[in-house]
Backbone as ProteinMPNN parsed JSONL, in Angstrom:
{"seq_chain_A": "MTVRQLIGIGLRLLAMWLCLNAFVGYGLVLASANNRVDHGSFSPAVVEFMVVIAFELMALVLWFFSNHIAGALLSGFSKDVEIRIRPSDLVVVGCVLMGLWWLKDATLPLLSLWLRSIFLSSTTTDQSTLEMMSTSIRINCGLYLLQITVALVLIYRSRRIANWLLQYPRLSSGETYEDKELGGP", "coords_chain_A": {"N_chain_A": [[-51.776, 20.487, -37.938], [-51.974, 18.706, -40.733], [-52.148, 18.899, -44.459], [-52.842, 16.494, -45.422], [-54.32, 15.29, -43.198], [-56.409, 17.035, -43.071], [-57.796, 16.598, -45.564], [-58.331, 13.967, -44.842], [-60.323, 14.243, -42.865], [-62.099, 15.603, -44.222], [-62.897, 13.512, -45.804], [-64.121, 11.711, -44.031], [-66.203, 13.116, -43.191], [-67.725, 13.13, -45.578], [-68.147, 10.396, -45.695], [-69.908, 10.173, -43.438], [-72.065, 11.605, -44.424], [-72.772, 10.201, -46.801], [-73.677, 7.714, -45.526], [-75.764, 8.613, -43.862], [-77.557, 9.584, -45.843], [-77.942, 7.263, -47.259], [-79.489, 5.807, -45.425], [-81.837, 7.367, -45.542], [-82.446, 6.97, -48.132], [-82.925, 4.239, -48.025], [-85.34, 4.248, -46.536], [-87.045, 5.618, -48.407], [-87.122, 3.749, -50.371], [-88.521, 1.778, -49.145], [-90.941, 3.078, -48.747], [-91.741, 3.496, -51.356], [-91.998, 0.942, -52.325], [-94.428, -0.054, -51.351], [-96.296, 1.02, -52.86], [-96.089, -0.426, -55.344], [-96.525, -2.361, -58.467], [-96.608, -5.823, -58.715], [-93.725, -7.228, -60.348], [-93.224, -9.79, -61.159], [-90.672, -12.087, -61.234], [-88.507, -10.267, -61.192], [-87.866, -7.375, -59.422], [-87.974, -3.827, -59.057], [-87.357, -2.825, -56.691], [-85.212, -4.424, -55.55], [-82.922, -3.471, -57.069], [-82.835, -0.933, -56.21], [-82.426, -1.495, -53.465], [-79.864, -2.46, -53.811], [-78.377, -0.291, -54.572], [-78.61, 1.302, -52.298], [-77.222, -0.3, -50.455], [-74.678, -0.151, -51.842], [-73.999, 2.579, -51.386], [-73.61, 2.554, -48.638], [-71.488, 0.748, -48.381], [-69.605, 2.29, -49.798], [-69.438, 4.517, -48.006], [-68.401, 3.158, -45.599], [-65.822, 2.295, -46.641], [-64.695, 4.826, -47.269], [-64.686, 5.778, -44.561], [-63.034, 3.949, -43.121], [-60.622, 4.046, -44.603], [-59.684, 6.669, -44.825], [-57.395, 8.303, -44.269], [-55.523, 6.726, -45.767], [-56.591, 7.094, -48.397], [-56.337, 9.829, -48.528], [-53.573, 10.19, -48.437], [-52.931, 8.844, -50.839], [-54.183, 10.687, -52.759], [-52.41, 12.914, -52.37], [-50.075, 12.058, -53.168], [-48.348, 13.086, -55.248], [-47.381, 15.455, -54.427], [-44.529, 17.218, -52.912], [-44.072, 17.888, -50.163], [-45.655, 17.797, -47.047], [-47.669, 20.186, -45.997], [-47.958, 22.237, -43.199], [-50.869, 23.381, -41.516], [-52.469, 25.892, -39.616], [-54.919, 25.242, -38.163], [-57.214, 24.026, -35.941], [-58.21, 20.592, -35.815], [-60.585, 19.838, -34.644], [-62.155, 22.143, -34.772], [-62.724, 22.317, -37.463], [-64.208, 19.955, -37.987], [-66.413, 20.645, -36.42], [-67.471, 22.731, -37.749], [-68.01, 21.545, -40.205], [-69.986, 19.619, -39.37], [-72.0, 21.232, -38.317], [-72.777, 22.728, -40.873], [-73.569, 20.563, -42.412], [-75.678, 19.721, -40.868], [-77.326, 22.122, -41.017], [-77.85, 21.95, -43.727], [-79.343, 19.514, -43.965], [-81.567, 20.274, -42.399], [-82.736, 22.211, -43.897], [-83.311, 20.829, -46.189], [-85.26, 18.998, -45.105], [-87.267, 20.412, -43.758], [-88.847, 22.245, -45.486], [-90.198, 20.45, -47.29], [-91.71, 18.89, -45.325], [-93.404, 20.84, -44.229], [-94.686, 21.594, -46.361], [-96.216, 19.181, -46.761], [-97.635, 19.152, -44.412], [-99.172, 21.543, -44.671], [-100.887, 20.891, -46.885], [-102.218, 18.573, -45.868], [-103.686, 19.975, -43.789], [-105.362, 21.634, -45.44], [-106.756, 19.681, -46.835], [-108.08, 18.377, -44.714], [-109.643, 20.394, -44.009], [-111.563, 20.534, -45.947], [-112.879, 18.142, -45.921], [-114.764, 16.954, -43.389], [-115.281, 14.736, -42.01], [-113.228, 12.79, -41.692], [-109.986, 12.203, -40.062], [-106.918, 13.954, -40.287], [-104.677, 12.319, -40.313], [-105.754, 9.834, -41.152], [-106.398, 10.369, -43.725], [-104.068, 10.58, -45.111], [-101.924, 8.656, -47.18], [-100.032, 5.623, -46.801], [-97.353, 5.806, -47.854], [-97.07, 8.592, -47.693], [-97.19, 8.989, -44.872], [-94.906, 7.545, -44.044], [-93.011, 9.206, -45.409], [-93.192, 11.534, -43.84], [-92.464, 10.615, -41.527], [-89.741, 10.186, -42.045], [-88.84, 12.619, -42.792], [-89.207, 13.915, -40.201], [-87.45, 12.435, -38.703], [-84.922, 13.191, -40.149], [-84.934, 15.903, -39.478], [-84.524, 15.777, -36.768], [-81.968, 14.465, -36.741], [-80.429, 16.506, -37.919], [-80.832, 18.605, -36.12], [-79.382, 17.434, -33.893], [-76.923, 17.283, -35.067], [-76.262, 19.984, -35.207], [-76.492, 21.023, -32.632], [-75.052, 19.423, -31.036], [-72.411, 19.353, -32.048], [-69.817, 19.755, -31.1], [-69.375, 17.615, -29.327], [-69.624, 15.523, -31.141], [-67.462, 16.082, -32.901], [-65.396, 15.616, -31.135], [-65.829, 12.855, -30.736], [-65.56, 11.874, -33.393], [-62.881, 12.606, -33.97], [-61.749, 11.093, -31.997], [-60.261, 11.589, -29.458], [-58.479, 11.08, -26.575], [-59.485, 11.304, -23.185], [-58.677, 14.33, -21.383], [-56.537, 15.302, -18.831], [-56.86, 17.572, -16.079], [-56.172, 20.915, -17.018], [-54.878, 20.365, -19.471], [-54.913, 20.816, -23.108], [-56.376, 20.455, -26.306], [-54.991, 21.717, -28.421], [-52.462, 21.197, -29.387], [-52.645, 18.71, -30.331], [-52.4, 15.9, -32.555], [-54.026, 14.282, -35.352], [-54.737, 10.798, -35.279], [-53.447, 7.944, -37.118], [-51.904, 6.391, -40.123]], "CA_chain_A": [[-52.516, 19.7, -38.753], [-51.42, 18.744, -42.159], [-53.225, 18.808, -45.482], [-53.393, 15.197, -45.439], [-55.211, 15.171, -42.141], [-57.622, 17.893, -43.524], [-58.424, 15.752, -46.452], [-58.824, 12.716, -44.196], [-61.459, 14.665, -42.05], [-63.281, 15.77, -45.333], [-63.402, 12.165, -46.344], [-64.92, 11.151, -43.113], [-67.579, 13.787, -43.141], [-68.422, 12.628, -46.709], [-68.74, 9.163, -45.398], [-71.135, 10.348, -42.607], [-73.113, 12.089, -45.345], [-73.269, 8.925, -47.579], [-74.204, 6.878, -44.562], [-77.121, 9.17, -43.533], [-78.311, 9.71, -46.989], [-78.297, 5.88, -47.706], [-80.605, 5.461, -44.676], [-82.942, 7.912, -46.097], [-82.824, 6.259, -49.348], [-83.581, 2.981, -47.675], [-86.685, 4.621, -46.15], [-87.774, 5.792, -49.603], [-87.352, 2.46, -51.104], [-89.62, 1.187, -48.477], [-92.202, 3.9, -48.994], [-92.285, 3.271, -52.787], [-92.312, -0.486, -52.457], [-95.814, -0.267, -50.963], [-97.184, 1.354, -54.254], [-95.615, -0.889, -56.71], [-97.193, -3.526, -59.015], [-95.82, -7.014, -58.755], [-93.237, -7.421, -61.734], [-92.917, -11.162, -61.208], [-89.354, -12.368, -60.54], [-87.624, -9.114, -61.123], [-88.464, -6.244, -58.686], [-87.237, -2.698, -59.03], [-86.953, -2.69, -55.362], [-84.025, -5.069, -55.44], [-81.939, -2.618, -57.629], [-82.8, 0.22, -55.248], [-81.733, -1.883, -52.207], [-78.406, -2.637, -54.042], [-77.812, 1.046, -54.543], [-78.42, 1.744, -50.852], [-76.109, -1.027, -49.895], [-73.509, 0.411, -52.306], [-73.712, 3.892, -50.771], [-73.226, 2.155, -47.272], [-70.255, 0.24, -48.503], [-68.653, 3.404, -50.069], [-69.173, 5.269, -46.721], [-67.446, 2.324, -44.835], [-64.466, 2.333, -47.132], [-64.11, 6.17, -47.09], [-64.513, 6.101, -43.169], [-61.911, 3.316, -42.509], [-59.484, 4.165, -45.238], [-59.71, 7.965, -45.149], [-55.996, 8.594, -44.238], [-54.777, 6.186, -46.835], [-56.94, 7.706, -49.65], [-55.842, 11.249, -48.527], [-52.163, 10.007, -48.786], [-52.909, 8.486, -52.209], [-54.516, 11.964, -53.41], [-51.248, 13.91, -52.19], [-48.72, 11.368, -53.477], [-47.512, 13.853, -56.185], [-46.764, 16.685, -53.658], [-43.163, 16.83, -52.264], [-44.036, 18.114, -48.745], [-46.939, 17.905, -46.325], [-47.719, 21.519, -45.45], [-48.669, 22.452, -41.854], [-51.822, 24.357, -41.406], [-52.797, 26.34, -38.246], [-56.355, 25.225, -38.007], [-57.549, 22.772, -35.037], [-59.037, 19.579, -36.468], [-62.01, 19.704, -34.055], [-62.925, 23.261, -35.306], [-63.13, 22.009, -38.852], [-65.282, 19.086, -37.808], [-67.569, 21.307, -35.751], [-68.059, 23.541, -38.83], [-68.625, 20.551, -41.103], [-71.23, 19.174, -38.634], [-73.087, 22.455, -38.343], [-73.082, 22.877, -42.145], [-74.268, 19.341, -42.784], [-76.949, 19.713, -40.165], [-78.148, 23.066, -41.63], [-78.279, 21.5, -45.143], [-80.375, 18.564, -43.783], [-82.72, 20.983, -41.85], [-83.238, 22.905, -45.107], [-83.814, 19.655, -46.951], [-86.481, 18.308, -44.549], [-88.253, 21.439, -43.319], [-89.791, 22.707, -46.404], [-91.202, 19.344, -47.675], [-92.573, 18.56, -44.334], [-94.21, 22.064, -44.023], [-95.639, 21.426, -47.529], [-97.168, 18.067, -46.416], [-98.493, 19.664, -43.29], [-100.299, 22.58, -45.23], [-101.742, 20.18, -47.73], [-103.221, 18.012, -45.002], [-104.718, 21.076, -43.249], [-106.263, 22.003, -46.559], [-107.569, 18.588, -47.192], [-109.024, 18.152, -43.608], [-110.716, 21.428, -43.788], [-112.667, 20.454, -47.003], [-113.661, 16.959, -45.443], [-114.62, 16.987, -41.86], [-115.513, 13.353, -41.466], [-111.923, 12.06, -41.55], [-108.852, 12.956, -39.54], [-105.812, 14.232, -41.411], [-103.76, 11.047, -40.44], [-106.567, 8.791, -41.811], [-106.501, 10.789, -45.138], [-102.905, 10.244, -45.768], [-101.546, 7.308, -47.592], [-98.829, 5.055, -46.118], [-96.053, 6.501, -48.274], [-96.97, 10.004, -46.994], [-96.897, 8.864, -43.481], [-93.457, 7.291, -43.995], [-92.187, 10.411, -45.807], [-93.441, 12.505, -42.854], [-91.59, 10.133, -40.356], [-88.37, 10.306, -42.527], [-88.622, 14.232, -42.52], [-89.002, 14.303, -38.803], [-86.108, 11.861, -38.374], [-84.001, 14.049, -40.742], [-84.852, 17.077, -38.818], [-83.92, 15.365, -35.588], [-80.584, 14.306, -36.813], [-79.937, 17.779, -38.21], [-80.6, 19.28, -34.935], [-78.205, 16.835, -33.088], [-75.56, 17.653, -35.635], [-76.085, 21.34, -35.031], [-76.428, 21.539, -31.219], [-74.077, 18.59, -30.473], [-71.313, 19.323, -32.993], [-68.537, 19.628, -30.377], [-69.269, 16.148, -28.981], [-69.421, 14.733, -32.437], [-66.11, 16.321, -33.304], [-64.538, 14.814, -30.199], [-65.898, 11.462, -31.007], [-64.87, 11.56, -34.648], [-61.493, 12.602, -33.875], [-61.414, 10.009, -30.986], [-59.243, 12.237, -28.674], [-58.623, 10.595, -25.266], [-59.862, 12.289, -22.122], [-57.68, 15.162, -20.98], [-56.537, 15.565, -17.541], [-57.079, 18.975, -15.802], [-55.112, 21.819, -17.494], [-54.495, 20.028, -20.799], [-55.826, 21.239, -24.203], [-56.135, 19.713, -27.541], [-54.516, 22.517, -29.483], [-51.33, 20.742, -30.089], [-52.915, 17.17, -30.642], [-52.379, 15.442, -33.921], [-54.904, 13.11, -35.575], [-54.052, 9.387, -35.307], [-53.479, 7.331, -38.491], [-50.617, 6.079, -40.5]], "C_chain_A": [[-52.029, 19.833, -40.138], [-52.487, 18.609, -43.152], [-53.656, 17.481, -45.665], [-54.534, 14.775, -44.382], [-56.398, 15.928, -42.565], [-58.345, 17.165, -44.512], [-59.076, 14.585, -45.92], [-60.169, 13.077, -43.569], [-62.532, 14.965, -43.107], [-63.857, 14.455, -45.83], [-64.251, 11.494, -45.439], [-66.244, 11.828, -42.96], [-68.239, 13.47, -44.328], [-68.946, 11.322, -46.483], [-69.908, 9.193, -44.429], [-72.271, 10.637, -43.456], [-73.669, 10.989, -46.208], [-74.052, 8.094, -46.76], [-75.623, 7.352, -44.415], [-77.989, 9.259, -44.644], [-78.797, 8.252, -47.487], [-79.495, 5.454, -46.805], [-81.883, 6.11, -45.08], [-83.497, 7.384, -47.184], [-83.575, 4.827, -49.153], [-85.021, 3.229, -47.236], [-87.784, 5.018, -47.318], [-88.111, 4.574, -50.458], [-88.459, 1.762, -50.335], [-90.977, 1.746, -48.725], [-92.685, 3.57, -50.482], [-92.528, 1.913, -53.103], [-93.798, -0.793, -52.164], [-96.737, 0.089, -52.161], [-96.868, 0.788, -55.428], [-96.56, -1.979, -57.108], [-96.065, -4.545, -58.969], [-95.14, -7.172, -60.126], [-92.77, -8.894, -61.878], [-91.569, -11.531, -60.571], [-88.389, -11.238, -60.329], [-88.351, -7.917, -60.465], [-87.581, -5.082, -58.871], [-86.671, -2.442, -57.729], [-85.519, -3.19, -55.037], [-82.859, -4.076, -55.901], [-81.756, -1.575, -56.653], [-82.24, -0.251, -53.949], [-80.265, -1.926, -52.56], [-77.687, -1.279, -54.108], [-77.641, 1.575, -53.282], [-77.333, 1.084, -50.324], [-74.72, -0.512, -50.593], [-72.997, 1.685, -51.706], [-73.12, 3.464, -49.34], [-71.832, 1.59, -47.428], [-69.17, 1.262, -48.84], [-68.389, 4.224, -48.876], [-68.339, 4.449, -45.749], [-66.074, 2.438, -45.36], [-63.939, 3.824, -46.946], [-63.897, 6.263, -45.385], [-63.222, 5.331, -42.644], [-60.539, 3.549, -43.335], [-59.151, 5.661, -45.628], [-58.202, 8.567, -45.062], [-55.179, 8.061, -45.443], [-55.112, 6.862, -48.299], [-56.391, 9.138, -49.71], [-54.286, 11.207, -49.041], [-51.976, 9.747, -50.19], [-53.131, 9.846, -53.133], [-53.32, 12.929, -53.318], [-50.083, 13.24, -52.577], [-47.87, 12.186, -54.354], [-46.839, 15.014, -55.498], [-45.425, 16.333, -52.978], [-43.279, 16.955, -50.695], [-45.41, 18.341, -48.209], [-46.902, 19.168, -45.687], [-48.496, 21.595, -44.13], [-49.596, 23.631, -41.912], [-52.262, 24.555, -40.055], [-54.198, 26.327, -38.021], [-56.566, 24.001, -37.136], [-58.493, 21.785, -35.728], [-60.442, 19.606, -35.982], [-62.766, 20.972, -34.525], [-63.547, 22.968, -36.664], [-64.316, 20.864, -38.733], [-66.592, 19.721, -37.286], [-68.302, 22.069, -36.951], [-68.698, 22.551, -39.841], [-69.882, 19.981, -40.654], [-72.389, 20.093, -38.686], [-73.614, 22.565, -39.818], [-74.025, 21.688, -42.681], [-75.643, 19.396, -42.048], [-77.863, 20.9, -40.778], [-78.643, 22.628, -42.977], [-79.503, 20.44, -44.867], [-81.651, 19.291, -43.277], [-83.418, 21.643, -42.998], [-83.938, 21.848, -46.041], [-85.124, 19.007, -46.381], [-87.577, 19.271, -44.097], [-89.257, 21.815, -44.337], [-90.743, 21.621, -46.877], [-92.179, 18.915, -46.556], [-93.699, 19.718, -44.008], [-95.263, 21.872, -45.124], [-96.755, 20.397, -47.371], [-98.153, 18.471, -45.296], [-99.546, 20.643, -43.77], [-101.283, 21.917, -46.004], [-102.636, 19.374, -46.915], [-104.165, 18.832, -44.179], [-105.719, 21.293, -44.291], [-107.222, 20.956, -46.734], [-108.499, 18.257, -46.015], [-109.923, 19.195, -43.423], [-111.816, 21.37, -44.812], [-113.501, 19.232, -46.622], [-113.582, 16.954, -44.058], [-114.894, 15.68, -41.187], [-114.245, 12.488, -41.16], [-110.873, 12.861, -40.858], [-107.699, 13.062, -40.648], [-104.901, 12.878, -41.536], [-104.577, 9.984, -41.147], [-106.478, 9.088, -43.458], [-105.142, 10.481, -45.788], [-102.57, 8.855, -46.114], [-100.251, 6.86, -46.742], [-97.576, 5.626, -46.592], [-95.944, 7.957, -47.723], [-96.633, 10.009, -45.672], [-95.448, 8.454, -43.238], [-92.623, 8.32, -44.441], [-92.158, 11.387, -44.521], [-92.504, 12.004, -41.638], [-90.078, 10.425, -40.732], [-88.015, 11.811, -42.316], [-88.243, 14.536, -41.045], [-87.7, 13.676, -38.243], [-84.921, 12.782, -38.897], [-83.955, 15.278, -39.851], [-84.127, 16.821, -37.367], [-82.43, 15.077, -35.658], [-79.886, 15.69, -37.132], [-79.785, 18.592, -36.974], [-79.564, 18.831, -33.94], [-76.943, 17.207, -33.741], [-75.23, 19.079, -35.302], [-75.798, 21.701, -33.545], [-75.361, 20.544, -30.58], [-72.641, 18.482, -31.303], [-69.947, 19.276, -32.261], [-68.24, 18.188, -30.013], [-68.962, 15.456, -30.151], [-68.042, 14.865, -32.884], [-65.18, 15.627, -32.412], [-64.629, 13.441, -30.48], [-65.289, 11.132, -32.396], [-63.444, 11.552, -34.632], [-60.964, 11.627, -32.78], [-60.091, 10.521, -30.108], [-59.501, 11.495, -27.298], [-59.036, 11.687, -24.264], [-58.687, 12.952, -21.679], [-57.661, 15.208, -19.416], [-56.592, 17.147, -17.345], [-55.859, 19.753, -16.344], [-54.607, 21.363, -18.961], [-55.463, 20.537, -21.954], [-55.488, 20.396, -25.492], [-55.567, 20.485, -28.689], [-53.385, 21.977, -30.141], [-51.486, 19.131, -30.503], [-52.905, 16.989, -32.147], [-53.539, 14.351, -33.983], [-54.15, 11.9, -35.679], [-54.092, 9.017, -36.902], [-52.191, 7.122, -38.944], [-49.839, 7.368, -41.159]], "O_chain_A": [[-51.718, 20.914, -40.638], [-53.617, 18.255, -42.815], [-54.806, 17.28, -46.056], [-55.485, 14.052, -44.678], [-57.476, 15.362, -42.38], [-59.562, 17.076, -44.347], [-60.153, 14.175, -46.352], [-61.109, 12.295, -43.712], [-63.705, 14.638, -42.929], [-65.023, 14.301, -46.195], [-65.099, 10.724, -45.888], [-67.262, 11.212, -42.646], [-69.465, 13.503, -44.228], [-70.042, 11.012, -46.95], [-70.815, 8.367, -44.537], [-73.341, 10.047, -43.307], [-74.884, 10.845, -46.342], [-75.128, 7.708, -47.218], [-76.573, 6.651, -44.766], [-79.182, 9.02, -44.458], [-79.887, 8.096, -48.036], [-80.425, 4.82, -47.305], [-82.941, 5.488, -44.981], [-84.711, 7.269, -47.351], [-84.493, 4.373, -49.837], [-85.876, 2.413, -47.578], [-88.998, 4.828, -47.252], [-89.147, 4.427, -51.106], [-89.313, 1.163, -50.988], [-91.981, 1.052, -48.885], [-93.875, 3.403, -50.748], [-93.222, 1.644, -54.084], [-94.338, -1.747, -52.725], [-97.794, -0.504, -52.376], [-97.228, 1.29, -56.493], [-97.311, -2.496, -56.281], [-94.875, -4.274, -59.13], [-95.895, -7.256, -61.095], [-91.926, -9.149, -62.736], [-91.397, -11.262, -59.382], [-87.566, -11.249, -59.413], [-89.396, -7.509, -60.97], [-86.374, -5.321, -58.846], [-85.58, -1.88, -57.631], [-84.738, -2.513, -54.369], [-81.908, -3.892, -55.141], [-80.623, -1.303, -56.256], [-81.575, 0.559, -53.303], [-79.444, -1.494, -51.752], [-76.52, -1.166, -53.734], [-76.652, 2.269, -53.047], [-76.471, 1.74, -49.74], [-73.705, -0.475, -49.897], [-71.797, 1.891, -51.527], [-72.133, 4.08, -48.937], [-70.99, 1.953, -46.606], [-68.045, 1.209, -48.343], [-67.246, 4.636, -48.672], [-67.545, 5.086, -45.057], [-65.165, 2.671, -44.563], [-62.808, 3.998, -46.492], [-62.893, 6.853, -44.985], [-62.434, 5.885, -41.877], [-59.459, 3.278, -42.809], [-58.445, 5.9, -46.608], [-57.911, 9.382, -45.937], [-54.337, 8.738, -46.032], [-54.269, 7.125, -49.156], [-56.024, 9.62, -50.781], [-53.831, 11.997, -49.867], [-51.044, 10.275, -50.798], [-52.395, 10.081, -54.091], [-53.231, 13.769, -54.214], [-49.016, 13.806, -52.341], [-46.654, 12.025, -54.25], [-45.81, 15.499, -55.968], [-45.259, 15.203, -52.517], [-42.632, 16.183, -49.987], [-46.238, 18.999, -48.839], [-46.081, 19.295, -44.778], [-49.592, 21.045, -44.017], [-49.206, 24.734, -42.293], [-52.446, 23.585, -39.32], [-54.73, 27.384, -37.682], [-56.115, 22.937, -37.558], [-59.547, 22.218, -36.195], [-61.389, 19.428, -36.748], [-63.984, 20.876, -34.672], [-64.692, 23.31, -36.959], [-65.315, 20.983, -39.442], [-67.697, 19.352, -37.685], [-69.523, 22.031, -37.1], [-69.836, 22.754, -40.263], [-70.81, 19.843, -41.451], [-73.527, 19.776, -39.034], [-74.83, 22.497, -39.996], [-75.077, 21.895, -43.286], [-76.666, 19.111, -42.669], [-79.047, 20.667, -41.021], [-79.785, 22.924, -43.331], [-80.545, 20.54, -45.514], [-82.743, 18.926, -43.714], [-84.648, 21.619, -43.043], [-85.032, 22.067, -46.562], [-85.968, 18.534, -47.143], [-88.747, 18.886, -44.081], [-90.455, 21.711, -44.072], [-91.957, 21.821, -46.876], [-93.341, 18.615, -46.829], [-94.798, 19.4, -43.551], [-96.473, 21.958, -44.913], [-97.923, 20.585, -47.713], [-99.337, 18.132, -45.31], [-100.693, 20.585, -43.326], [-102.462, 22.251, -45.89], [-103.834, 19.425, -47.194], [-105.298, 18.434, -43.908], [-106.907, 21.134, -44.012], [-108.422, 21.225, -46.789], [-109.641, 17.876, -46.272], [-110.936, 19.017, -42.747], [-112.857, 22.009, -44.661], [-114.694, 19.206, -46.925], [-112.49, 16.949, -43.491], [-114.761, 15.53, -39.973], [-114.326, 11.532, -40.39], [-110.83, 14.08, -41.019], [-107.624, 12.372, -41.665], [-104.483, 12.441, -42.608], [-103.905, 9.181, -41.796], [-106.488, 8.19, -44.3], [-105.12, 10.14, -46.97], [-102.917, 7.936, -45.373], [-99.566, 7.663, -46.109], [-96.728, 5.936, -45.755], [-94.871, 8.436, -47.355], [-95.878, 10.872, -45.224], [-94.818, 8.967, -42.313], [-91.507, 8.41, -43.93], [-91.112, 11.97, -44.237], [-91.9, 12.784, -40.902], [-89.28, 10.837, -39.891], [-86.992, 12.152, -41.722], [-87.271, 15.204, -40.692], [-86.977, 14.278, -37.45], [-84.021, 13.096, -38.118], [-82.837, 15.65, -39.493], [-83.276, 17.591, -36.922], [-81.696, 15.41, -34.728], [-78.808, 15.944, -36.595], [-78.744, 19.215, -36.762], [-78.945, 19.632, -33.24], [-75.946, 17.436, -33.057], [-74.057, 19.406, -35.124], [-74.972, 22.568, -33.255], [-74.811, 20.937, -29.551], [-71.88, 17.531, -31.125], [-68.992, 18.76, -32.841], [-67.182, 17.614, -30.273], [-67.954, 14.749, -30.136], [-67.431, 13.857, -33.239], [-64.201, 15.062, -32.9], [-63.591, 12.779, -30.488], [-64.551, 10.153, -32.505], [-62.796, 10.658, -35.176], [-59.754, 11.408, -32.718], [-59.037, 9.885, -30.109], [-60.661, 11.32, -26.926], [-58.914, 12.878, -24.551], [-57.661, 12.281, -21.559], [-58.721, 15.152, -18.792], [-56.401, 17.912, -18.29], [-54.71, 19.347, -16.176], [-53.881, 22.159, -19.556], [-56.671, 20.655, -21.748], [-54.44, 19.764, -25.627], [-55.623, 20.02, -29.828], [-53.226, 22.191, -31.342], [-50.547, 18.458, -30.928], [-53.36, 17.852, -32.898], [-53.937, 13.692, -33.023], [-53.004, 11.918, -36.127], [-54.67, 9.697, -37.75], [-51.274, 7.601, -38.278], [-48.677, 7.255, -41.548]]}, "name": "protein", "num_of_chains": 1, "seq": "MTVRQLIGIGLRLLAMWLCLNAFVGYGLVLASANNRVDHGSFSPAVVEFMVVIAFELMALVLWFFSNHIAGALLSGFSKDVEIRIRPSDLVVVGCVLMGLWWLKDATLPLLSLWLRSIFLSSTTTDQSTLEMMSTSIRINCGLYLLQITVALVLIYRSRRIANWLLQYPRLSSGETYEDKELGGP"}
């Protein structure tokens, strides 16, 4: 594995992170749009949607041109140094770290909302907890649960994700990926 390929993998992981966070941002825009006052012809939600679309476009550019960008970043170096790390191991570590980060980001706010709802439901007994929550809080809870689900998939299916990201062909019996190189220009 060369330094260029390592940077390319890092750029693809950054693209995944941007894409997933843009979807969370899209959910937050929808949740906040319910609580807004109409501003006439200009709506702040339009600007927020544009930012989400910009993040998605940046993720697509990073994904499809990761090897070209890595080559441009390393254009001043004379030689591409060989590194003795398997690409799939790097992607597995990246997926697990991203999953743990997302799990941390979603678990504590969801726990906070759950404890608040238990406290509120204990003070008033004539309404259920779900009825007491506003629409934006319900959407946030759904987004947190979705984020936890994606984080657990990233953690527990990291090897499959690595094989999909690196797009290795199926191996016949007895072959290994140790000497495989990443595709790209």
